[in-house]
Amino acid sequence: MYQKNIKHYFDWAATSPADEDILRSSLETTLAVWGNASSIHTTGKEARGLLESVRKRCADVLEVSSDKLFFTSGGTESDHIPLLSVLNRPQKGTVLISSLEHPAIRNEAEELKKCGWKVAIIPSNEAGIITADAVISKLTDDTVLVCVMAVNNETGAIQPVYEIADALTHAAKGKRRAKLHVDSVQAAGKIPLDLSYAGIDSAAFSAHKICGPRGAGLLYLSDPVEPFLRGGGQEKNIRSGTENIYGALAFSKCLERYYINKKNIQAAERAIQQQKYTHDFLKKLSEIKGCSVIPSVRLEISCENEYSPWVVQVSFNNIPGQVMLRALDAEGFCISTGSACSSRKNDRPVLKAMNVDTSIRENAVRFSFGPHTTEEAMNELVEKTAEIAGRFNR
């Protein structure tokens, strides 16, 4: 794998450096198998065979049936398909979204309002967690869909999606329950996931978050939905458009390499290793004068398993987030101030939803890691961050 400056790249939550061997081998395969999978001639059938074998590979990794997986253009589209499917319902109702969702969910939900749907926001607690009780407190008789992400892309908070699924089932009392959609983009390859858990109705994935190509995604559906967008009927009419077989193939290989399951011992061991790295990293950061860990409860050992070790959010007194970002960038370290989709905006809705103080919000930065991040590089990041922070907090 060749990637320039990967050692000091700490913005893996925005995108990951692609695995060159996977992209090259996938490209070589699809240069040879280049047909349209919807064509019924020999070349098309060959492409269809490859696509379905790739779907089966993904299903084996995710431990679900292959007929429940649909290839998309990325995490955003995989979020949109379940969300927009409600527009086909004859009766308008309510959609619940957590206050911590990615813009792919949060901004699209605003469009549903324009179509006459009610959108209710599920509040977060100050630890950045959406509890099952908070979900139920917003549930109404006409709620048809609930959206709660698996791992927050800014704080790393692991949401209790299984508890939420159980709570929705219990609240339904045998009647039709609200569907639960889980944005799993920051969870794949980072924490264990059980897609077959009863009550998880859909989940979104993106290849470029786990060393795959941009423009390739995956949608899990426990049961088919009625798609709002129509076209040629590919992917069983769930996602029309000529399939990106190259992207799907590369994604399947990345899932095999990085997804955490019983068969992938190496990925599981790497996640445990990262837990130690991040524990030490947070301890050293917290000792820097003027540093605040967001949320502060994350420093408690009892809370470690409630946060992904791959994402850390902190704030420094007297240093706006953009200033820290540029100062580190000048030293060759890549970080971010939050979601890449909102990096040019000063608004921090996730931190605002957690009731984080305004000054701390404005100074917040995110460090995020991946499977190729080393402990040595993380130590160098702490040292350089401490050096910069010292210039502003003497």
Short mmCIF file of C-alpha atoms in Angstrom, two decimals:
data_model
loop_
_atom_site.label_atom_id
_atom_site.label_comp_id
_atom_site.label_asym_id
_atom_site.label_seq_id
_atom_site.Cartn_x
_atom_site.Cartn_y
_atom_site.Cartn_z
CA MET A 1 0.00 0.00 0.00
CA TYR A 2 1.39 3.40 -0.98
CA GLN A 3 0.06 6.58 0.55
CA LYS A 4 1.93 9.86 0.88
CA ASN A 5 1.91 11.41 4.38
CA ILE A 6 -0.26 8.63 5.84
CA LYS A 7 1.78 8.54 9.07
CA HIS A 8 0.44 11.91 10.25
CA TYR A 9 -3.03 11.60 8.77
CA PHE A 10 -5.59 11.86 11.57
CA ASP A 11 -8.81 12.52 9.67
CA TRP A 12 -9.92 8.96 8.99
CA ALA A 13 -13.53 9.78 9.92
CA ALA A 14 -13.65 12.07 6.87
CA THR A 15 -12.09 9.54 4.52
CA SER A 16 -9.48 6.83 4.59
CA PRO A 17 -6.43 6.36 2.38
CA ALA A 18 -7.41 3.62 -0.06
CA ASP A 19 -5.68 0.24 -0.05
CA GLU A 20 -3.82 0.29 -3.34
CA ASP A 21 -3.67 -3.49 -3.76
CA ILE A 22 -7.45 -3.79 -3.39
CA LEU A 23 -8.21 -0.97 -5.82
CA ARG A 24 -5.72 -2.23 -8.42
CA SER A 25 -6.86 -5.84 -8.31
CA SER A 26 -10.52 -4.80 -8.46
CA LEU A 27 -9.85 -2.55 -11.43
CA GLU A 28 -8.00 -5.32 -13.25
CA THR A 29 -10.90 -7.71 -12.70
CA THR A 30 -13.51 -5.24 -13.94
CA LEU A 31 -11.40 -4.25 -16.96
CA ALA A 32 -11.83 -7.86 -18.02
CA VAL A 33 -15.44 -8.19 -16.87
CA TRP A 34 -16.77 -4.90 -18.19
CA GLY A 35 -20.34 -5.67 -19.27
CA ASN A 36 -23.62 -4.22 -18.05
CA ALA A 37 -25.03 -6.60 -15.46
CA SER A 38 -28.56 -5.97 -16.78
CA SER A 39 -27.74 -7.14 -20.31
CA ILE A 40 -28.88 -10.65 -21.19
CA HIS A 41 -26.07 -11.54 -23.59
CA THR A 42 -22.94 -13.44 -22.57
CA THR A 43 -20.92 -10.36 -21.61
CA GLY A 44 -23.79 -9.06 -19.46
CA LYS A 45 -24.30 -12.43 -17.81
CA GLU A 46 -20.62 -12.55 -16.94
CA ALA A 47 -20.90 -9.15 -15.26
CA ARG A 48 -24.07 -10.24 -13.45
CA GLY A 49 -22.29 -13.34 -12.16
CA LEU A 50 -19.43 -11.24 -10.80
CA LEU A 51 -21.80 -8.75 -9.16
CA GLU A 52 -23.79 -11.47 -7.41
CA SER A 53 -20.62 -13.21 -6.23
CA VAL A 54 -19.50 -9.89 -4.76
CA ARG A 55 -22.86 -9.46 -3.03
CA LYS A 56 -22.43 -12.93 -1.54
CA ARG A 57 -18.95 -12.02 -0.28
CA CYS A 58 -20.35 -8.94 1.46
CA ALA A 59 -23.18 -10.98 2.94
CA ASP A 60 -20.76 -13.57 4.31
CA VAL A 61 -18.78 -10.84 6.07
CA LEU A 62 -21.83 -9.04 7.44
CA GLU A 63 -23.46 -12.39 8.35
CA VAL A 64 -26.75 -11.61 6.64
CA SER A 65 -28.61 -13.00 3.63
CA SER A 66 -27.31 -11.64 0.32
CA ASP A 67 -30.85 -10.74 -0.81
CA LYS A 68 -30.90 -8.09 1.94
CA LEU A 69 -27.92 -6.15 0.55
CA PHE A 70 -28.08 -3.45 -2.13
CA PHE A 71 -25.18 -1.58 -3.70
CA THR A 72 -25.39 2.22 -3.75
CA SER A 73 -23.18 5.22 -4.50
CA GLY A 74 -22.22 5.71 -0.85
CA GLY A 75 -23.36 6.34 2.69
CA THR A 76 -25.53 9.34 1.82
CA GLU A 77 -27.59 7.44 -0.72
CA SER A 78 -27.86 4.48 1.63
CA ASP A 79 -29.26 6.85 4.24
CA HIS A 80 -31.64 8.49 1.78
CA ILE A 81 -33.33 5.39 0.40
CA PRO A 82 -35.08 4.36 3.67
CA LEU A 83 -35.71 8.00 4.59
CA LEU A 84 -37.29 8.96 1.26
CA SER A 85 -39.31 5.74 1.06
CA VAL A 86 -41.79 7.25 3.53
CA LEU A 87 -42.91 9.66 0.79
CA ASN A 88 -44.70 6.76 -0.91
CA ARG A 89 -47.02 6.29 2.05
CA PRO A 90 -50.62 7.37 1.46
CA GLN A 91 -50.83 8.89 4.94
CA LYS A 92 -48.26 11.41 6.17
CA GLY A 93 -46.86 10.81 9.63
CA THR A 94 -43.82 11.44 11.79
CA VAL A 95 -40.13 10.64 11.37
CA LEU A 96 -37.80 10.74 14.38
CA ILE A 97 -34.14 11.58 13.92
CA SER A 98 -31.53 11.88 16.62
CA SER A 99 -30.05 15.30 17.29
CA LEU A 100 -26.61 13.83 16.51
CA GLU A 101 -27.20 12.62 12.97
CA HIS A 102 -24.89 13.21 10.01
CA PRO A 103 -26.04 15.92 7.54
CA ALA A 104 -27.07 13.13 5.15
CA ILE A 105 -29.96 12.40 7.52
CA ARG A 106 -30.39 15.77 9.23
CA ASN A 107 -30.62 17.88 6.07
CA GLU A 108 -32.75 15.41 4.11
CA ALA A 109 -35.21 15.26 6.99
CA GLU A 110 -35.75 19.00 6.49
CA GLU A 111 -36.90 18.24 2.94
CA LEU A 112 -39.48 15.81 4.31
CA LYS A 113 -41.00 18.68 6.26
CA LYS A 114 -41.59 20.52 2.97
CA CYS A 115 -43.57 17.49 1.81
CA GLY A 116 -45.90 17.67 4.80
CA TRP A 117 -44.18 15.21 7.11
CA LYS A 118 -43.53 15.91 10.77
CA VAL A 119 -39.92 15.53 11.88
CA ALA A 120 -39.19 15.26 15.60
CA ILE A 121 -35.68 15.53 17.05
CA ILE A 122 -34.58 12.99 19.67
CA PRO A 123 -32.50 14.80 22.31
CA SER A 124 -29.01 13.73 23.28
CA ASN A 125 -27.71 13.69 26.80
CA GLU A 126 -24.52 15.60 27.67
CA ALA A 127 -22.45 12.47 27.10
CA GLY A 128 -23.51 12.45 23.45
CA ILE A 129 -25.73 9.39 23.85
CA ILE A 130 -29.24 8.90 22.48
CA THR A 131 -30.93 6.70 25.08
CA ALA A 132 -33.82 4.34 24.41
CA ASP A 133 -35.92 6.37 26.86
CA ALA A 134 -35.24 9.53 24.85
CA VAL A 135 -36.45 7.79 21.69
CA ILE A 136 -39.63 6.53 23.33
CA SER A 137 -40.32 9.97 24.78
CA LYS A 138 -40.66 11.30 21.22
CA LEU A 139 -42.54 8.32 19.79
CA THR A 140 -46.06 9.00 18.51
CA ASP A 141 -48.79 6.77 17.11
CA ASP A 142 -47.99 7.95 13.59
CA THR A 143 -44.19 7.51 13.80
CA VAL A 144 -43.06 5.37 10.87
CA LEU A 145 -39.26 5.72 10.94
CA VAL A 146 -36.57 6.33 13.56
CA CYS A 147 -32.99 7.23 12.56
CA VAL A 148 -30.13 6.78 15.05
CA MET A 149 -26.52 6.38 13.96
CA ALA A 150 -24.36 3.57 15.34
CA VAL A 151 -21.24 5.65 16.03
CA ASN A 152 -21.17 9.43 16.06
CA ASN A 153 -18.75 10.83 13.51
CA GLU A 154 -17.69 13.75 15.74
CA THR A 155 -17.47 12.40 19.29
CA GLY A 156 -17.17 8.66 18.69
CA ALA A 157 -20.15 7.97 20.96
CA ILE A 158 -21.50 4.46 20.42
CA GLN A 159 -25.27 4.65 20.38
CA PRO A 160 -27.32 1.89 22.06
CA VAL A 161 -29.08 0.86 18.84
CA TYR A 162 -29.93 -2.63 20.11
CA GLU A 163 -31.64 -1.20 23.20
CA ILE A 164 -33.48 1.27 20.98
CA ALA A 165 -34.60 -1.56 18.68
CA ASP A 166 -35.94 -3.50 21.68
CA ALA A 167 -37.70 -0.41 23.05
CA LEU A 168 -39.44 0.24 19.72
CA THR A 169 -40.61 -3.35 19.56
CA HIS A 170 -41.90 -3.25 23.13
CA ALA A 171 -43.66 0.09 22.55
CA ALA A 172 -45.49 -1.32 19.52
CA LYS A 173 -47.24 -3.90 21.72
CA GLY A 174 -47.68 -6.30 18.85
CA LYS A 175 -48.90 -3.67 16.39
CA ARG A 176 -46.92 -2.32 13.47
CA ARG A 177 -43.72 -0.83 14.88
CA ALA A 178 -41.73 2.13 13.67
CA LYS A 179 -38.79 1.12 11.48
CA LEU A 180 -35.26 1.73 12.75
CA HIS A 181 -32.57 2.96 10.36
CA VAL A 182 -28.95 2.91 11.53
CA ASP A 183 -26.23 4.94 9.84
CA SER A 184 -23.31 2.52 10.28
CA VAL A 185 -20.74 4.44 8.24
CA GLN A 186 -18.43 5.13 11.21
CA ALA A 187 -19.03 1.71 12.75
CA ALA A 188 -17.96 -0.66 9.97
CA GLY A 189 -14.46 -1.94 10.63
CA LYS A 190 -14.34 -0.04 13.92
CA ILE A 191 -16.73 -1.81 16.32
CA PRO A 192 -18.63 -5.14 16.15
CA LEU A 193 -22.05 -4.89 14.49
CA ASP A 194 -24.96 -7.33 14.50
CA LEU A 195 -27.15 -6.46 11.52
CA SER A 196 -29.35 -9.49 12.10
CA TYR A 197 -30.47 -8.13 15.48
CA ALA A 198 -34.27 -8.06 15.56
CA GLY A 199 -35.53 -4.53 15.13
CA ILE A 200 -32.70 -3.14 13.01
CA ASP A 201 -34.54 -2.58 9.74
CA SER A 202 -31.89 -0.86 7.64
CA ALA A 203 -28.26 0.21 7.82
CA ALA A 204 -25.97 2.35 5.67
CA PHE A 205 -22.30 1.76 4.81
CA SER A 206 -19.64 3.59 2.80
CA ALA A 207 -16.54 2.05 1.19
CA HIS A 208 -14.21 5.03 1.46
CA LYS A 209 -14.36 4.96 5.25
CA ILE A 210 -12.61 1.57 5.32
CA CYS A 211 -9.88 2.03 2.71
CA GLY A 212 -12.15 1.51 -0.30
CA PRO A 213 -13.01 3.73 -3.27
CA ARG A 214 -15.21 6.81 -3.20
CA GLY A 215 -18.64 6.44 -4.75
CA ALA A 216 -19.40 2.95 -3.44
CA GLY A 217 -21.87 2.16 -0.67
CA LEU A 218 -24.03 -0.59 0.69
CA LEU A 219 -27.55 -0.64 2.10
CA TYR A 220 -28.87 -3.38 4.35
CA LEU A 221 -32.66 -3.86 4.38
CA SER A 222 -34.26 -6.48 6.59
CA ASP A 223 -37.36 -6.15 4.37
CA PRO A 224 -37.77 -4.34 1.04
CA VAL A 225 -38.91 -0.72 1.01
CA GLU A 226 -40.86 1.17 -1.62
CA PRO A 227 -38.21 3.40 -3.27
CA PHE A 228 -39.11 7.01 -3.95
CA LEU A 229 -36.61 7.41 -6.79
CA ARG A 230 -37.29 5.30 -9.88
CA GLY A 231 -35.33 4.28 -12.94
CA GLY A 232 -34.24 1.13 -14.68
CA GLY A 233 -35.10 -1.11 -11.75
CA GLN A 234 -31.60 -2.33 -10.89
CA GLU A 235 -30.89 -3.74 -7.43
CA LYS A 236 -34.39 -5.21 -7.32
CA ASN A 237 -35.79 -1.74 -7.95
CA ILE A 238 -34.36 -0.48 -4.65
CA ARG A 239 -31.58 1.55 -6.30
CA SER A 240 -31.88 2.15 -10.03
CA GLY A 241 -28.82 2.96 -12.12
CA THR A 242 -26.13 0.87 -13.78
CA GLU A 243 -24.23 -0.95 -11.06
CA ASN A 244 -20.70 0.08 -10.11
CA ILE A 245 -19.21 -3.40 -10.16
CA TYR A 246 -15.67 -2.13 -9.62
CA GLY A 247 -16.74 -0.22 -6.50
CA ALA A 248 -18.76 -3.15 -5.20
CA LEU A 249 -15.88 -5.58 -5.69
CA ALA A 250 -13.37 -3.29 -3.97
CA PHE A 251 -15.83 -2.70 -1.12
CA SER A 252 -16.27 -6.44 -0.58
CA LYS A 253 -12.50 -6.89 -0.30
CA CYS A 254 -12.24 -4.02 2.20
CA LEU A 255 -15.02 -5.56 4.29
CA GLU A 256 -13.17 -8.88 4.27
CA ARG A 257 -9.97 -7.18 5.40
CA TYR A 258 -11.31 -4.76 8.03
CA TYR A 259 -14.81 -5.72 9.20
CA ILE A 260 -14.84 -7.03 12.77
CA ASN A 261 -16.45 -10.44 13.13
CA LYS A 262 -15.67 -13.87 14.54
CA LYS A 263 -13.68 -14.87 11.46
CA ASN A 264 -11.54 -11.74 11.29
CA ILE A 265 -9.33 -12.11 14.34
CA GLN A 266 -6.79 -9.62 13.03
CA ALA A 267 -9.36 -6.80 12.78
CA ALA A 268 -10.68 -7.57 16.26
CA GLU A 269 -7.18 -7.54 17.75
CA ARG A 270 -6.39 -4.26 15.99
CA ALA A 271 -9.53 -2.69 17.53
CA ILE A 272 -8.43 -3.81 21.01
CA GLN A 273 -4.99 -2.36 20.32
CA GLN A 274 -6.54 0.94 19.28
CA GLN A 275 -8.50 1.03 22.54
CA LYS A 276 -5.18 1.08 24.41
CA TYR A 277 -3.63 3.65 22.07
CA THR A 278 -6.60 5.98 22.48
CA HIS A 279 -6.78 5.53 26.25
CA ASP A 280 -3.17 6.67 26.53
CA PHE A 281 -3.72 9.41 23.93
CA LEU A 282 -6.67 10.86 25.84
CA LYS A 283 -4.77 10.76 29.13
CA LYS A 284 -1.87 12.72 27.61
CA LEU A 285 -4.19 15.20 25.89
CA SER A 286 -6.10 15.86 29.10
CA GLU A 287 -2.84 16.86 30.79
CA ILE A 288 -2.28 19.69 28.28
CA LYS A 289 -3.11 23.04 29.85
CA GLY A 290 -6.43 24.37 28.56
CA CYS A 291 -7.56 21.06 26.98
CA SER A 292 -11.16 19.83 27.41
CA VAL A 293 -12.16 16.35 26.27
CA ILE A 294 -15.64 16.25 24.71
CA PRO A 295 -17.54 14.84 26.48
CA SER A 296 -15.56 14.99 29.72
CA VAL A 297 -17.17 11.75 30.94
CA ARG A 298 -15.11 9.93 28.33
CA LEU A 299 -12.09 10.16 30.62
CA GLU A 300 -13.77 7.79 33.07
CA ILE A 301 -12.58 4.21 32.54
CA SER A 302 -16.13 2.91 33.07
CA CYS A 303 -17.22 4.84 29.95
CA GLU A 304 -14.48 3.64 27.59
CA ASN A 305 -16.66 1.02 25.90
CA GLU A 306 -19.30 3.66 25.18
CA TYR A 307 -16.99 5.46 22.74
CA SER A 308 -15.26 4.34 19.59
CA PRO A 309 -11.47 4.40 20.06
CA TRP A 310 -11.16 5.65 16.49
CA VAL A 311 -12.64 9.14 17.07
CA VAL A 312 -11.68 11.76 19.67
CA GLN A 313 -13.05 15.29 20.11
CA VAL A 314 -11.27 17.90 22.22
CA SER A 315 -11.17 21.67 22.65
CA PHE A 316 -8.38 24.06 23.66
CA ASN A 317 -8.79 27.34 25.52
CA ASN A 318 -8.05 30.45 23.43
CA ILE A 319 -7.53 28.44 20.23
CA PRO A 320 -10.35 28.40 17.66
CA GLY A 321 -10.69 25.01 16.00
CA GLN A 322 -9.71 26.35 12.59
CA VAL A 323 -6.54 27.87 14.08
CA MET A 324 -5.47 24.57 15.65
CA LEU A 325 -6.26 22.75 12.40
CA ARG A 326 -4.10 25.14 10.34
CA ALA A 327 -1.29 25.15 12.89
CA LEU A 328 -1.10 21.35 12.86
CA ASP A 329 -1.46 21.26 9.09
CA ALA A 330 1.55 23.56 8.78
CA GLU A 331 3.49 20.94 10.76
CA GLY A 332 2.30 18.12 8.48
CA PHE A 333 -0.53 16.76 10.68
CA CYS A 334 -4.01 16.39 9.16
CA ILE A 335 -6.98 16.76 11.53
CA SER A 336 -10.47 18.30 11.26
CA THR A 337 -12.96 20.44 13.14
CA GLY A 338 -15.78 17.92 12.72
CA SER A 339 -17.73 16.34 9.88
CA ALA A 340 -16.01 16.93 6.54
CA CYS A 341 -19.46 17.64 5.07
CA SER A 342 -19.74 20.66 7.39
CA SER A 343 -16.06 21.65 7.66
CA ARG A 344 -16.58 25.02 5.98
CA LYS A 345 -19.36 25.99 8.39
CA ASN A 346 -18.86 27.33 11.91
CA ASP A 347 -22.06 25.73 13.19
CA ARG A 348 -21.56 22.59 15.30
CA PRO A 349 -25.05 21.07 15.67
CA VAL A 350 -23.83 17.84 17.28
CA LEU A 351 -21.98 19.64 20.06
CA LYS A 352 -24.84 22.11 20.44
CA ALA A 353 -27.24 19.18 20.90
CA MET A 354 -24.99 17.97 23.73
CA ASN A 355 -25.23 21.38 25.42
CA VAL A 356 -21.50 21.97 25.03
CA ASP A 357 -20.59 25.54 25.96
CA THR A 358 -20.30 27.90 22.97
CA SER A 359 -16.62 28.74 23.52
CA ILE A 360 -15.72 25.07 23.78
CA ARG A 361 -17.74 24.28 20.63
CA GLU A 362 -15.93 26.93 18.61
CA ASN A 363 -12.55 25.62 19.71
CA ALA A 364 -13.31 21.93 19.15
CA VAL A 365 -11.21 19.73 16.89
CA ARG A 366 -11.48 16.07 15.94
CA PHE A 367 -8.72 13.50 15.78
CA SER A 368 -9.68 10.26 14.03
CA PHE A 369 -7.68 7.13 13.40
CA GLY A 370 -7.62 4.04 11.23
CA PRO A 371 -6.06 0.59 11.00
CA HIS A 372 -2.76 2.02 9.71
CA THR A 373 -2.41 4.61 12.49
CA THR A 374 0.57 3.88 14.72
CA GLU A 375 1.07 4.53 18.43
CA GLU A 376 4.27 6.37 17.57
CA ALA A 377 2.41 8.75 15.27
CA MET A 378 -0.27 9.39 17.90
CA ASN A 379 2.44 10.27 20.43
CA GLU A 380 3.96 12.68 17.92
CA LEU A 381 0.53 14.26 17.44
CA VAL A 382 0.16 14.80 21.19
CA GLU A 383 3.60 16.38 21.41
CA LYS A 384 2.96 18.77 18.54
CA THR A 385 -0.53 19.62 19.82
CA ALA A 386 0.88 20.36 23.28
CA GLU A 387 3.55 22.57 21.73
CA ILE A 388 0.95 24.60 19.80
CA ALA A 389 -1.42 24.82 22.76
CA GLY A 390 1.42 26.10 24.91
CA ARG A 391 1.81 29.17 22.70
CA PHE A 392 -1.75 30.24 23.56
CA ASN A 393 -2.00 29.12 27.20
CA ARG A 394 1.14 30.15 29.07
#
